[in-house]
Amino acid sequence: MFFARLTFTLAAISAASALPVWTPEQLQHSGDINRRADAMYVNDDLDQLSNNGTASVILSPDEGGVPTISIGGNATIIPQDGSEKTVLAHFMIGNAFSYTKDLWKTDIKMAQEGGIDGFALNLGSDDWQPARLDDAYTAAKELNTDFKLCISFDMAVLPGNSASDAANIKQYITKYAGHPNQLLVDGKVFASTFSGEKSTFGHPTPQEGWTAEFKKPLEQAGTPVHFVPALFVAPGAISGDWANTVDGLLTWNSAWPTDLTSQSQNVAGVVGALAAPVLGQVKDAVGSIDADTQFIDAVKSAASAVAGSGSKTYMAGVSPFFFTHYGADTFNKNWLYVSDDHLYTSRWSTLIANRDKVDMVEIITWNDYGESSYIGSIGKDQPKSNAWVDGFDHTALIPLTKYYTTAFKTGRFPTIEKDSVVLSARPHAKAAEASADGVGKPLNWELVQDKLWADFLLSGPATVTLATSEGTTQSWDVAAAGPGRFSLPLTVGGFISATVTRDSKTVLTCRPEEYAFTDTPETYNFNSFVAGCVAE
């Protein structure tokens, strides 16, 4: 097995004229350096970090021989802009029919354990949802914490055709404006949406409708809003037609590489392994900032174009997975977005590396079971998604989330006290034919890889090992504390396991017995099994 590791002090880099000193910009965009590296080197030139730890370059066959750079130690080497950062999680009230205040409290506490500052509460059109919304605010208040709540109006289902439709959503802003747990930005009630770019509220354009029927009346009534919707519009519209209406933007689809499709890669119907160029496209797209850049520029442009508008908020999305499998008899949506190559942590690293441009992050989602994007506990109010959700708990992502939310909010990676690992893998081979599935394979199935994905948080130098059968195993030496991302092909009939060894002692073993990988599934399931383990 080929393996090369090079460890050196950062001071040695700048001292040795034969070795180039890379700027962060060069590191992120050079074709010779893996730009998905752990983003712990950003903010300063490497020679300015000579007192902050060691850098290690690891060349492994699993990463295609591409160098991955990480910085050890706890130095503050992330972009600093002095602004306060906020992390929200998108909560679907529509999946909380049976929620009690105690259940709300349980979820709030769990979210806080992940470093999440609040819930963006997706409010839909069901007549029972306002009561659950009220329970959420009551529960947060009774906990007596600073956990924040805001409303994300689901304009994909809420009507937006008349002034009375606007009055319906305004009432919630007014009701909770003075609540101690209401999220405020610049002293204004923070409000968001899912969609809304077609809601006119009886006016010629949606921009006029939102301004005349939502923002202005609330401001005149003494409850101004900081309006940051998730609009599905082109970047130019944010700096143009919408500039006077919105106070920022949530780019919902930035959470996944949505432009990466089987058609765009010319692999529709291809059963075998992906060719190297396609794999390269996938790696480049996963976690990329490309989906954000134009919108970040548009938000800044809108702020400078509107006199007296104050600062505009850019809110980025991050998500662990996306798979939905509904037939024509229900919601008629059956596709996936590529979530391989450590999508969740890669995206977090990208946002941390660009935190001087990103004001807020929304985790998409806390509990959208139907789209497999949840990180919270699986509730009993599923939207007919039990077939691909039951048994696929994702809560092991919450401790991992804490590491990245801390870095994003504070500009400092936290000290890792205990070694841990999160394993994720799908339950069946991507090319397998299901024996009893009436919906069919999801769109884009060709783009996924039959691999075990492992995200480690290491307290110090160690050897990590992955295995998917007795004969399929691989080890890597890691030279410094910090996050580590590794993968290994899955084995039909095998298992998944990870170990961490340090000083010839095994300090962590993780082998979830309930996992199985098959090539003869009854139904298609491209959701991910997730398990986590922490060293004693």
Coordinates of C-alpha atoms in Angstrom, one line a residue:
M1 CA 0.0 0.0 0.0
F2 CA 1.4 3.4 -1.0
F3 CA 1.4 5.9 1.8
A4 CA 3.4 9.0 2.2
R5 CA 3.3 11.5 5.1
L6 CA 5.3 14.7 5.5
T7 CA 5.3 16.6 8.7
F8 CA 7.1 19.9 9.2
T9 CA 6.9 23.1 11.2
L10 CA 5.4 26.1 9.5
A11 CA 8.5 28.1 10.3
A12 CA 10.5 25.7 8.3
I13 CA 8.3 26.4 5.3
S14 CA 9.1 30.1 5.2
A15 CA 12.8 29.4 6.0
A16 CA 13.3 27.0 3.2
S17 CA 13.6 28.9 -0.1
A18 CA 13.0 25.7 -2.0
L19 CA 9.5 25.4 -0.7
P20 CA 6.9 27.9 -1.7
V21 CA 4.9 29.8 1.0
W22 CA 1.3 29.5 0.0
T23 CA -1.3 32.1 0.7
P24 CA -4.7 30.9 1.8
E25 CA -6.1 32.0 -1.6
Q26 CA -3.5 29.8 -3.4
L27 CA -4.2 26.9 -1.1
Q28 CA -7.9 27.0 -1.7
H29 CA -7.7 27.3 -5.4
S30 CA -4.5 25.7 -6.5
G31 CA -4.9 22.7 -8.7
D32 CA -2.1 21.1 -6.7
I33 CA -3.7 21.4 -3.3
N34 CA -7.0 19.9 -2.3
R35 CA -9.2 22.9 -1.7
R36 CA -11.5 20.8 0.5
A37 CA -8.7 20.5 3.1
D38 CA -9.9 21.2 6.6
A39 CA -9.8 25.0 6.1
M40 CA -7.7 25.4 9.3
Y41 CA -5.0 27.3 7.4
V42 CA -7.1 30.2 6.3
N43 CA -6.7 33.9 7.1
D44 CA -2.9 34.3 7.1
D45 CA 0.0 33.3 5.1
L46 CA 1.5 30.1 6.4
D47 CA 4.8 31.8 7.3
Q48 CA 2.8 34.0 9.7
L49 CA 1.5 31.0 11.5
S50 CA 4.9 29.5 12.4
N51 CA 4.2 29.6 16.1
N52 CA 0.8 28.1 15.9
G53 CA 1.5 24.4 15.3
T54 CA 2.6 22.1 12.6
A55 CA 1.3 21.5 9.1
S56 CA 1.0 18.0 7.8
V57 CA 0.6 16.9 4.2
I58 CA -0.9 13.5 3.8
L59 CA -0.8 11.7 0.5
S60 CA -3.1 8.7 0.5
P61 CA -4.5 6.6 -2.4
D62 CA -8.0 7.2 -1.0
E63 CA -7.6 10.9 -1.8
G64 CA -6.1 10.2 -5.1
G65 CA -2.7 11.3 -4.1
V66 CA -3.8 14.9 -3.6
P67 CA -2.2 16.7 -0.6
T68 CA -4.4 17.6 2.3
I69 CA -3.1 20.3 4.6
S70 CA -4.2 20.9 8.2
I71 CA -2.8 23.0 11.0
G72 CA -2.4 21.6 14.5
G73 CA -2.9 23.6 17.7
N74 CA -5.6 26.0 18.7
A75 CA -4.5 29.2 17.0
T76 CA -7.1 31.6 15.9
I77 CA -6.4 31.4 12.2
I78 CA -9.9 31.8 10.7
P79 CA -11.0 35.0 9.0
Q80 CA -12.0 37.6 11.6
D81 CA -14.5 40.4 10.8
G82 CA -15.6 41.4 14.2
S83 CA -19.3 40.6 13.5
E84 CA -21.6 38.4 15.5
K85 CA -22.4 35.1 13.9
T86 CA -25.6 33.1 14.3
V87 CA -26.4 29.4 13.5
L88 CA -30.0 28.4 13.0
A89 CA -31.6 25.0 12.2
H90 CA -34.7 24.8 10.0
F91 CA -37.5 23.2 11.9
M92 CA -40.6 21.9 10.1
I93 CA -43.6 22.5 12.3
G94 CA -45.5 20.4 9.8
N95 CA -43.7 17.4 11.2
A96 CA -44.5 18.2 14.8
F97 CA -48.2 17.6 15.1
S98 CA -48.0 15.6 18.3
Y99 CA -45.3 17.8 19.9
T100 CA -45.8 18.8 23.5
K101 CA -43.9 21.5 25.3
D102 CA -41.6 18.9 26.8
L103 CA -40.7 17.6 23.4
W104 CA -39.9 21.1 22.3
K105 CA -37.7 21.5 25.3
T106 CA -35.9 18.2 24.5
D107 CA -35.2 19.4 21.0
I108 CA -34.1 22.8 22.1
K109 CA -31.6 21.3 24.6
M110 CA -30.3 18.9 21.9
A111 CA -29.8 21.8 19.5
Q112 CA -27.9 23.8 22.1
E113 CA -25.6 20.8 22.6
G114 CA -24.7 21.2 18.9
G115 CA -23.9 24.9 19.3
I116 CA -27.1 25.9 17.4
D117 CA -28.4 29.3 18.5
G118 CA -32.1 28.9 17.4
F119 CA -34.7 27.4 15.3
A120 CA -36.1 28.9 12.1
L121 CA -39.7 27.6 12.5
N122 CA -41.2 26.7 9.1
L123 CA -44.9 27.7 9.4
G124 CA -47.2 26.0 6.9
S125 CA -50.9 26.1 6.2
D126 CA -52.3 23.4 8.5
D127 CA -54.8 24.9 10.9
W128 CA -53.0 23.2 13.9
Q129 CA -49.6 24.6 13.2
P130 CA -50.1 28.0 15.0
A131 CA -50.7 26.1 18.2
R132 CA -47.4 24.2 17.8
L133 CA -45.6 27.5 17.0
D134 CA -47.0 28.9 20.3
D135 CA -45.8 25.8 22.2
A136 CA -42.3 26.4 20.8
Y137 CA -42.1 29.9 22.1
T138 CA -43.6 29.0 25.4
A139 CA -41.1 26.1 25.8
A140 CA -38.1 28.3 25.0
K141 CA -39.2 30.8 27.6
E142 CA -39.8 28.2 30.3
L143 CA -36.3 26.9 29.7
N144 CA -35.0 30.3 30.6
T145 CA -32.1 30.2 28.1
D146 CA -31.1 32.5 25.3
F147 CA -32.2 30.0 22.6
K148 CA -33.7 32.1 19.8
L149 CA -36.7 31.5 17.6
C150 CA -37.9 33.1 14.4
I151 CA -40.5 32.3 11.8
S152 CA -39.9 31.0 8.3
F153 CA -43.1 31.4 6.4
D154 CA -43.5 28.5 4.0
M155 CA -44.8 30.5 1.0
A156 CA -44.8 27.3 -1.1
V157 CA -48.0 26.4 0.8
L158 CA -49.2 29.7 2.4
P159 CA -51.3 31.8 0.2
G160 CA -49.8 35.1 -1.0
N161 CA -52.4 36.5 -3.4
S162 CA -54.1 39.2 -1.4
A163 CA -53.6 41.8 1.3
S164 CA -55.5 39.5 3.7
D165 CA -52.9 36.8 3.1
A166 CA -50.2 39.3 4.2
A167 CA -52.2 40.2 7.2
N168 CA -52.3 36.5 8.2
I169 CA -48.5 36.3 8.4
K170 CA -48.1 39.8 9.9
Q171 CA -50.0 38.7 12.9
Y172 CA -47.3 36.3 14.0
I173 CA -44.6 38.9 13.7
T174 CA -46.7 41.2 16.0
K175 CA -47.5 38.5 18.4
Y176 CA -44.0 37.3 19.1
A177 CA -42.1 40.6 18.6
G178 CA -41.7 41.2 22.3
H179 CA -41.0 37.6 23.2
P180 CA -37.7 37.1 25.1
N181 CA -36.6 34.3 22.8
Q182 CA -37.5 36.1 19.5
L183 CA -34.5 36.5 17.3
L184 CA -33.7 40.1 16.6
V185 CA -31.2 41.6 14.2
D186 CA -30.3 45.3 14.7
G187 CA -33.2 45.5 17.1
K188 CA -35.7 44.3 14.4
V189 CA -37.7 41.0 14.3
F190 CA -35.9 38.5 12.2
A191 CA -38.2 37.0 9.6
S192 CA -37.6 34.5 6.8
T193 CA -39.4 32.4 4.3
F194 CA -39.2 29.3 2.1
S195 CA -39.9 30.8 -1.3
G196 CA -42.2 33.8 -1.7
E197 CA -40.8 35.2 -4.9
K198 CA -44.2 34.8 -6.5
S199 CA -46.3 36.2 -3.6
T200 CA -47.8 39.6 -4.7
F201 CA -50.4 40.1 -2.0
G202 CA -52.6 41.8 -4.5
H203 CA -49.9 44.1 -6.0
P204 CA -48.5 44.1 -9.5
T205 CA -45.1 42.6 -8.4
P206 CA -44.0 40.5 -5.4
Q207 CA -41.5 43.2 -4.5
E208 CA -44.3 45.7 -4.2
G209 CA -46.5 43.3 -2.3
W210 CA -43.9 42.3 0.3
T211 CA -43.0 46.0 0.8
A212 CA -46.5 47.5 0.9
E213 CA -48.3 44.7 2.8
F214 CA -45.6 43.2 5.0
K215 CA -42.6 45.4 5.8
K216 CA -44.0 49.0 5.8
P217 CA -47.1 48.3 7.9
L218 CA -45.0 46.5 10.5
E219 CA -42.5 49.3 10.6
Q220 CA -45.3 51.8 10.9
A221 CA -46.8 49.8 13.8
G222 CA -43.5 49.8 15.6
T223 CA -42.4 46.3 14.9
P224 CA -39.9 46.5 12.1
V225 CA -38.6 43.3 10.5
H226 CA -35.2 42.3 9.3
F227 CA -36.4 40.3 6.3
V228 CA -34.1 37.6 5.0
P229 CA -36.2 35.2 2.8
A230 CA -35.1 32.2 0.9
L231 CA -36.0 33.4 -2.6
F232 CA -35.4 31.3 -5.7
V233 CA -34.3 34.1 -8.0
A234 CA -31.2 35.0 -9.9
P235 CA -28.4 37.0 -8.1
G236 CA -29.1 40.0 -10.2
A237 CA -32.6 40.2 -8.9
I238 CA -31.4 40.6 -5.3
S239 CA -29.2 43.6 -6.2
G240 CA -31.9 44.9 -8.6
D241 CA -35.7 44.5 -8.2
W242 CA -35.5 43.1 -4.6
A243 CA -32.9 45.5 -3.2
N244 CA -35.5 47.8 -1.6
T245 CA -37.5 44.9 -0.2
V246 CA -35.2 42.4 1.5
D247 CA -32.7 42.9 4.2
G248 CA -30.6 39.9 3.1
L249 CA -31.0 36.5 1.6
L250 CA -30.9 32.8 2.6
T251 CA -29.6 30.8 -0.3
W252 CA -31.4 27.5 0.3
N253 CA -29.9 25.5 -2.5
S254 CA -26.3 26.4 -1.5
A255 CA -26.5 23.5 1.0
W256 CA -26.1 20.9 -1.7
P257 CA -24.4 20.8 -5.1
T258 CA -27.8 21.0 -6.8
D259 CA -26.3 21.7 -10.3
L260 CA -24.6 18.4 -10.1
T261 CA -26.9 16.0 -11.9
S262 CA -26.6 12.7 -13.9
Q263 CA -27.5 14.7 -17.0
S264 CA -25.0 17.4 -16.4
Q265 CA -22.3 14.8 -16.0
N266 CA -23.5 12.6 -18.9
V267 CA -23.8 9.5 -16.7
A268 CA -27.5 8.9 -16.8
G269 CA -28.1 5.1 -16.7
V270 CA -24.4 4.4 -16.1
V271 CA -24.1 1.5 -13.7
G272 CA -20.4 1.2 -13.1
A273 CA -17.9 3.2 -11.2
L274 CA -17.6 6.9 -12.1
A275 CA -14.8 8.0 -14.3
A276 CA -12.0 10.1 -12.8
P277 CA -13.1 13.3 -14.5
V278 CA -16.7 12.9 -13.1
L279 CA -15.3 12.1 -9.6
G280 CA -13.2 15.2 -9.9
Q281 CA -16.3 17.3 -10.7
V282 CA -18.1 15.8 -7.7
K283 CA -15.2 16.5 -5.3
D284 CA -15.0 20.1 -6.6
A285 CA -18.7 20.7 -6.2
V286 CA -19.2 19.2 -2.8
G287 CA -18.9 21.9 -0.1
S288 CA -18.0 24.5 -2.6
I289 CA -18.5 28.3 -2.1
D290 CA -19.4 28.7 -5.8
A291 CA -23.1 28.5 -5.1
D292 CA -22.7 31.4 -2.7
T293 CA -20.3 33.8 -4.4
Q294 CA -22.7 35.6 -6.8
F295 CA -25.4 35.9 -4.1
I296 CA -22.9 37.3 -1.6
D297 CA -21.9 39.9 -4.1
A298 CA -25.5 40.7 -4.8
V299 CA -26.4 41.2 -1.2
K300 CA -23.4 43.5 -0.8
S301 CA -24.4 45.4 -3.9
A302 CA -28.0 45.7 -2.6
A303 CA -26.7 47.2 0.6
S304 CA -24.6 49.8 -1.1
A305 CA -27.3 50.6 -3.7
V306 CA -30.1 51.4 -1.1
A307 CA -29.4 54.6 0.9
G308 CA -30.1 54.1 4.6
S309 CA -30.8 50.4 4.3
G310 CA -28.2 49.5 6.8
S311 CA -26.3 46.2 6.6
K312 CA -27.6 43.3 4.6
T313 CA -27.5 39.7 5.9
Y314 CA -26.1 36.8 3.9
M315 CA -27.3 33.5 5.3
A316 CA -25.8 30.3 3.8
G317 CA -27.3 26.8 3.9
V318 CA -25.6 23.6 5.1
S319 CA -27.0 20.1 5.1
P320 CA -25.8 16.6 5.6
F321 CA -28.0 14.7 3.0
F322 CA -30.8 15.0 0.6
F323 CA -32.9 12.0 -0.6
T324 CA -36.6 11.9 -1.2
H325 CA -38.6 9.0 -2.5
Y326 CA -42.3 9.8 -3.1
G327 CA -44.4 8.3 -5.9
A328 CA -47.0 9.9 -8.0
D329 CA -49.7 8.8 -5.6
T330 CA -48.3 11.1 -2.8
F331 CA -45.9 14.1 -3.4
N332 CA -44.3 12.8 -6.6
K333 CA -40.7 13.7 -5.8
N334 CA -38.0 11.1 -6.3
W335 CA -34.4 12.4 -6.4
L336 CA -31.2 12.9 -4.5
Y337 CA -28.5 15.6 -4.3
V338 CA -25.0 14.3 -4.0
S339 CA -24.1 14.1 -0.4
D340 CA -20.9 12.1 -0.7
D341 CA -17.3 13.3 -0.1
H342 CA -18.2 14.4 3.5
L343 CA -20.7 17.0 2.3
Y344 CA -21.7 18.2 5.7
T345 CA -18.2 18.8 7.2
S346 CA -16.8 20.0 3.8
R347 CA -19.5 22.6 3.6
W348 CA -18.9 23.7 7.2
S349 CA -15.2 24.1 6.5
T350 CA -15.9 26.2 3.4
L351 CA -18.2 28.5 5.4
I352 CA -15.7 28.8 8.2
A353 CA -13.0 29.7 5.7
N354 CA -15.3 32.4 4.3
R355 CA -16.9 33.5 7.6
D356 CA -15.9 37.1 6.9
K357 CA -18.5 37.0 4.1
V358 CA -21.2 34.9 5.8
D359 CA -23.3 36.4 8.5
M360 CA -25.5 33.5 9.4
V361 CA -25.8 29.8 8.6
E362 CA -29.0 27.8 8.5
I363 CA -28.7 24.0 9.0
I364 CA -31.2 22.4 6.6
T365 CA -32.7 20.7 8.4
W366 CA -33.6 19.7 12.0
N367 CA -36.5 17.5 11.1
D368 CA -37.4 17.3 7.4
Y369 CA -37.6 13.5 7.4
G370 CA -39.1 13.3 3.9
E371 CA -36.0 14.7 2.4
S372 CA -33.5 12.8 4.7
S373 CA -31.9 16.1 5.7
Y374 CA -32.6 15.9 9.4
I375 CA -30.0 16.0 12.2
G376 CA -32.5 15.9 15.0
S377 CA -34.3 12.9 16.5
I378 CA -36.7 11.0 14.4
G379 CA -40.3 11.9 15.5
K380 CA -43.5 10.0 15.0
D381 CA -45.1 12.6 12.8
Q382 CA -43.4 11.7 9.5
P383 CA -44.8 12.8 6.2
K384 CA -45.1 9.2 4.8
S385 CA -41.4 8.8 4.9
N386 CA -41.0 5.8 7.2
A387 CA -39.8 3.5 4.5
W388 CA -36.5 5.4 4.2
V389 CA -36.2 7.1 7.6
D390 CA -37.0 4.5 10.3
G391 CA -33.8 3.1 11.6
F392 CA -31.7 5.9 10.1
D393 CA -31.0 8.1 13.1
H394 CA -28.7 11.1 12.3
T395 CA -28.2 12.5 15.8
A396 CA -24.6 11.5 15.9
L397 CA -24.0 14.5 13.7
I398 CA -24.9 16.9 16.6
P399 CA -21.6 16.6 18.6
L400 CA -19.8 16.9 15.2
T401 CA -21.9 20.0 14.5
K402 CA -20.7 21.6 17.8
Y403 CA -17.1 21.6 16.6
Y404 CA -17.9 23.4 13.4
T405 CA -20.5 25.8 14.8
T406 CA -18.0 26.9 17.5
A407 CA -15.4 27.6 14.9
F408 CA -17.9 29.5 12.7
K409 CA -19.2 31.6 15.5
T410 CA -16.0 32.4 17.4
G411 CA -13.3 32.2 14.8
R412 CA -11.5 29.6 16.8
F413 CA -11.5 25.8 16.5
P414 CA -12.2 24.3 19.9
T415 CA -9.8 22.0 21.6
I416 CA -10.7 18.4 21.0
E417 CA -10.7 16.7 24.4
K418 CA -11.8 13.2 23.3
D419 CA -11.3 11.3 20.1
S420 CA -14.5 10.7 18.2
V421 CA -15.8 9.5 14.8
V422 CA -19.0 9.7 12.9
L423 CA -19.6 7.0 10.3
S424 CA -22.1 7.3 7.4
A425 CA -23.0 4.9 4.7
R426 CA -26.0 4.0 2.6
P427 CA -27.8 0.6 3.0
H428 CA -27.5 -0.9 -0.4
A429 CA -25.4 -0.8 -3.6
K430 CA -26.3 2.1 -5.8
A431 CA -26.8 -0.1 -8.9
A432 CA -28.9 -2.7 -7.0
E433 CA -32.3 -3.5 -8.4
A434 CA -35.0 -3.4 -5.7
S435 CA -37.5 -6.3 -5.7
A436 CA -40.6 -4.5 -4.4
D437 CA -40.3 -0.7 -5.1
G438 CA -43.1 1.0 -7.0
V439 CA -41.4 4.3 -7.3
G440 CA -38.1 3.6 -9.1
K441 CA -34.6 4.7 -8.6
P442 CA -34.2 8.4 -7.7
L443 CA -32.8 10.9 -10.1
N444 CA -29.0 11.3 -9.9
W445 CA -28.5 7.9 -8.3
E446 CA -25.6 7.3 -10.7
L447 CA -23.5 10.0 -9.1
V448 CA -23.2 8.4 -5.6
Q449 CA -20.4 6.2 -4.5
D450 CA -20.7 3.0 -2.5
K451 CA -18.4 4.1 0.3
L452 CA -18.1 4.4 4.0
W453 CA -17.5 8.0 4.9
A454 CA -15.8 8.7 8.3
D455 CA -15.3 12.1 10.0
F456 CA -12.9 12.0 12.9
L457 CA -12.1 14.5 15.5
L458 CA -8.7 13.7 16.9
S459 CA -7.2 14.9 20.1
G460 CA -3.7 14.3 18.9
P461 CA -1.5 12.4 16.4
A462 CA -2.9 9.0 15.8
T463 CA -3.4 6.1 13.3
V464 CA -7.0 5.7 12.1
T465 CA -8.2 2.6 10.4
L466 CA -11.4 1.9 8.5
A467 CA -12.8 -1.5 7.6
T468 CA -15.8 -2.7 5.7
S469 CA -15.0 -6.5 5.8
E470 CA -12.2 -8.6 7.2
G471 CA -10.3 -8.2 4.0
T472 CA -11.2 -4.6 3.2
T473 CA -9.3 -2.3 5.5
Q474 CA -7.0 0.7 5.3
S475 CA -5.0 2.8 7.8
W476 CA -3.8 6.4 7.8
D477 CA -1.3 8.1 10.0
V478 CA -2.5 11.6 11.1
A479 CA 0.2 13.9 12.3
A480 CA -1.8 16.5 14.3
A481 CA -4.9 17.1 16.3
G482 CA -8.0 18.2 14.4
P483 CA -10.6 16.8 12.0
G484 CA -9.9 14.0 9.6
R485 CA -11.9 12.8 6.7
F486 CA -11.4 9.3 5.2
S487 CA -13.4 6.8 3.2
L488 CA -13.3 3.2 2.1
P489 CA -15.4 1.2 -0.4
L490 CA -18.3 -0.7 1.1
T491 CA -18.5 -4.5 1.0
V492 CA -21.7 -6.4 0.3
G493 CA -22.5 -8.5 3.3
G494 CA -19.8 -6.7 5.3
F495 CA -19.8 -4.2 8.1
I496 CA -18.5 -0.7 8.9
S497 CA -15.9 0.0 11.6
A498 CA -13.3 2.6 12.6
T499 CA -10.5 2.6 15.1
V500 CA -8.1 5.1 16.5
T501 CA -4.7 4.0 17.7
R502 CA -2.2 6.1 19.6
D503 CA 1.1 5.0 21.2
S504 CA 0.3 1.4 20.2
K505 CA -3.0 1.5 22.1
T506 CA -6.5 1.4 20.6
V507 CA -8.2 4.4 22.1
L508 CA -11.5 4.2 20.1
T509 CA -13.4 1.5 18.3
C510 CA -16.6 2.0 16.5
R511 CA -18.5 -0.8 14.9
P512 CA -22.3 -0.4 14.7
E513 CA -23.7 -3.9 14.7
E514 CA -27.1 -2.8 13.3
Y515 CA -25.6 -1.7 10.0
A516 CA -25.8 -4.0 6.9
F517 CA -24.9 -3.4 3.2
T518 CA -26.8 -5.4 0.6
D519 CA -27.1 -5.7 -3.1
T520 CA -30.7 -7.2 -2.9
P521 CA -32.9 -4.5 -1.4
E522 CA -36.7 -4.7 -1.4
T523 CA -37.1 -0.9 -1.8
Y524 CA -34.7 1.8 -2.8
N525 CA -33.2 3.8 0.0
F526 CA -30.4 6.4 -0.6
N527 CA -30.7 7.8 2.9
S528 CA -27.6 7.4 5.1
F529 CA -27.1 5.3 8.1
V530 CA -25.2 7.4 10.7
A531 CA -23.4 6.2 13.8
G532 CA -21.0 8.0 16.2
C533 CA -18.6 6.9 18.9
V534 CA -16.5 8.8 21.4
A535 CA -13.5 7.6 23.3
E536 CA -13.8 6.9 27.0

